[in-house]
Amino acid sequence: MDIASNDDHPLRRLTLEQLRRRTSMKWRTHPEDVLPLWVAEMDVPLAAPVARALTEAIAVGDTGYPAGTAYAEALAHFARERWGWDGLAVERASIVPDVMLGVVEMLRLVTGPGDPVIVNCPVYPPFYQFVTHMDRRVVEAPLGPGLRLDLAALEEAFARSTAGGGRAAYLLCSPHNPTGTVHTAEELSAVAALAGTYGVRVVVDEIHAPLVTAEAAFVPYLSVPGGESGLSLMSASKAWNLAGLKAALALAGPAAADDLARMPEEVSHGPSHLGVIAHTAALREGGRWLDAVLDDLAENRRLLAALLAEQLPAIAYRPTPGTYLAWLDCRELGLGDDPAAAFLARGRVALSPGSDFGTGGDGHARLNLATTPEVLTEAVRRMAKAVG
Ligand SMILES: Cc1ncc(COP(=O)(O)O)c(C=O)c1O
């Protein structure tokens, strides 16, 4: 296939047969008769500039260790162009192996063993697993009405977590996985004010940020008043489907620069050089491909809403512009706490079980709509059959 065409309707290019040749988690966890719409991998060909950069690196044997600040410079450029944010300082950026290991390292900088880490459930399951694995304690502050940040619940969790005078961190997901909620500047400013009042350190996972449409207006946490003491993790991994090419960036606001400077040097040995090359090319030259993906995703959201309205009207689905994930409220279907189990067993469609996302997840399932319209259509048909 001519790679230049990869940038034209990326979510319409690959057949199921081509996709099944993939050996990644999405395609190898379930048997072949299962349609996988679970883990956050996209059914896209690589963006042409990324494919070219990698091919060139392979051709010259450029497979050593990473060096330099090209990734951070590319992200700073992207942030200026897309979000109108010119506050990303390369000297306050460090490469980390991936976003979750970056989250762990940032939490290590601002908390100690046993300290609380506040999360907004339902939320990306590894937030629980990684935080627990590093001997911190997860404290839940549930999302509020409309699946938006609930500032009262957050304040209560901040107050409770700092009551003994100890350290606490808030692990914010922006935009939010699984709901796709895009937090507003007002909400983020209120978060920063609360964090300042209670002395809670904010670590923000902004991995899905490049997927937010221009109309939905992603706001970087470090750009809001009070966000100066925040630590952020960003990556090209979700938006360009580069999870297998390990690299991410940890960013510090001006008041957190000293914290980031304490991150041990060896952490920067984790990202792969090919990962850094791929992510840098994506951010620098992958804009056209990304816009094409965003157009295809918008279509898929409309398609999913229409298919559900027609075939599974009992499922509540609210299209959101923040991710390529759809959070399906299946409680009216009578499938119990784990509707994904029924869809898998009876429909041969793999979704992510809502209960994995913490309190508020029961009775829900997360569907990954970064696939072709054909697969999406067949998945909903199978889900409806599983219920009917
Ligand atoms: C919110 C969020 N953070 C982190 C990750 C994982 O990122 P990485 O593979 O860079 O650790 C994902 C993957 O889906 C995600 O949705």
PDB file of N, CA and C in Angstrom, residues 32 38 81 93 106 121 125 153 155 157 167 173 216 233 270 299 324 343:
ATOM      1  N   GLU A  32     -10.669 -15.621  17.251  1.00  0.00           N
ATOM      2  CA  GLU A  32     -10.917 -14.915  15.976  1.00  0.00           C
ATOM      3  C   GLU A  32     -12.375 -14.565  15.717  1.00  0.00           C
ATOM      4  N   TRP A  38     -12.383  -3.114  22.493  1.00  0.00           N
ATOM      5  CA  TRP A  38     -12.122  -2.856  23.919  1.00  0.00           C
ATOM      6  C   TRP A  38     -10.887  -1.980  24.103  1.00  0.00           C
ATOM      7  N   GLU A  81       0.124  25.521  18.187  1.00  0.00           N
ATOM      8  CA  GLU A  81      -0.744  25.525  17.005  1.00  0.00           C
ATOM      9  C   GLU A  81      -2.173  25.101  17.326  1.00  0.00           C
ATOM     10  N   ALA A  93      10.553  19.802  30.611  1.00  0.00           N
ATOM     11  CA  ALA A  93       9.989  18.569  30.047  1.00  0.00           C
ATOM     12  C   ALA A  93      11.032  17.463  30.135  1.00  0.00           C
ATOM     13  N   MET A 106       5.826  10.754  38.622  1.00  0.00           N
ATOM     14  CA  MET A 106       5.378  12.061  39.125  1.00  0.00           C
ATOM     15  C   MET A 106       4.794  11.912  40.536  1.00  0.00           C
ATOM     16  N   CYS A 121     -13.702   8.544  39.835  1.00  0.00           N
ATOM     17  CA  CYS A 121     -14.309   7.344  39.281  1.00  0.00           C
ATOM     18  C   CYS A 121     -15.658   7.667  38.624  1.00  0.00           C
ATOM     19  N   PRO A 125      -8.897   2.026  34.385  1.00  0.00           N
ATOM     20  CA  PRO A 125      -8.563   1.048  35.432  1.00  0.00           C
ATOM     21  C   PRO A 125      -7.096   1.069  35.906  1.00  0.00           C
ATOM     22  N   ALA A 153     -17.484  17.028  45.575  1.00  0.00           N
ATOM     23  CA  ALA A 153     -16.937  15.706  45.917  1.00  0.00           C
ATOM     24  C   ALA A 153     -15.411  15.770  45.974  1.00  0.00           C
ATOM     25  N   GLU A 155     -13.598  18.457  46.702  1.00  0.00           N
ATOM     26  CA  GLU A 155     -13.195  19.182  47.912  1.00  0.00           C
ATOM     27  C   GLU A 155     -13.291  18.274  49.134  1.00  0.00           C
ATOM     28  N   ALA A 157     -12.982  15.063  49.178  1.00  0.00           N
ATOM     29  CA  ALA A 157     -11.874  14.086  49.117  1.00  0.00           C
ATOM     30  C   ALA A 157     -10.539  14.764  49.467  1.00  0.00           C
ATOM     31  N   ARG A 167       0.687  14.337  53.041  1.00  0.00           N
ATOM     32  CA  ARG A 167       0.716  14.713  51.621  1.00  0.00           C
ATOM     33  C   ARG A 167      -0.367  13.959  50.851  1.00  0.00           C
ATOM     34  N   CYS A 173      -7.636  13.008  35.052  1.00  0.00           N
ATOM     35  CA  CYS A 173      -7.604  12.474  33.689  1.00  0.00           C
ATOM     36  C   CYS A 173      -8.270  13.505  32.777  1.00  0.00           C
ATOM     37  N   ALA A 216     -14.304  21.533  20.690  1.00  0.00           N
ATOM     38  CA  ALA A 216     -14.428  21.137  22.096  1.00  0.00           C
ATOM     39  C   ALA A 216     -13.351  21.785  22.965  1.00  0.00           C
ATOM     40  N   LEU A 233       1.376  14.645  32.086  1.00  0.00           N
ATOM     41  CA  LEU A 233       1.931  13.618  31.194  1.00  0.00           C
ATOM     42  C   LEU A 233       1.233  13.735  29.854  1.00  0.00           C
ATOM     43  N   GLY A 270      14.135   4.651  29.896  1.00  0.00           N
ATOM     44  CA  GLY A 270      13.037   3.742  29.536  1.00  0.00           C
ATOM     45  C   GLY A 270      12.450   3.927  28.152  1.00  0.00           C
ATOM     46  N   GLU A 299     -17.832  10.927  12.470  1.00  0.00           N
ATOM     47  CA  GLU A 299     -18.789  10.095  11.727  1.00  0.00           C
ATOM     48  C   GLU A 299     -19.167   8.855  12.525  1.00  0.00           C
ATOM     49  N   TYR A 324     -11.767   8.441  21.750  1.00  0.00           N
ATOM     50  CA  TYR A 324     -12.492   7.592  20.799  1.00  0.00           C
ATOM     51  C   TYR A 324     -13.204   6.457  21.539  1.00  0.00           C
ATOM     52  N   PHE A 343     -22.289  -9.488  26.344  1.00  0.00           N
ATOM     53  CA  PHE A 343     -21.990  -9.165  24.936  1.00  0.00           C
ATOM     54  C   PHE A 343     -20.891 -10.073  24.390  1.00  0.00           C
TER      55      PHE A 343
END
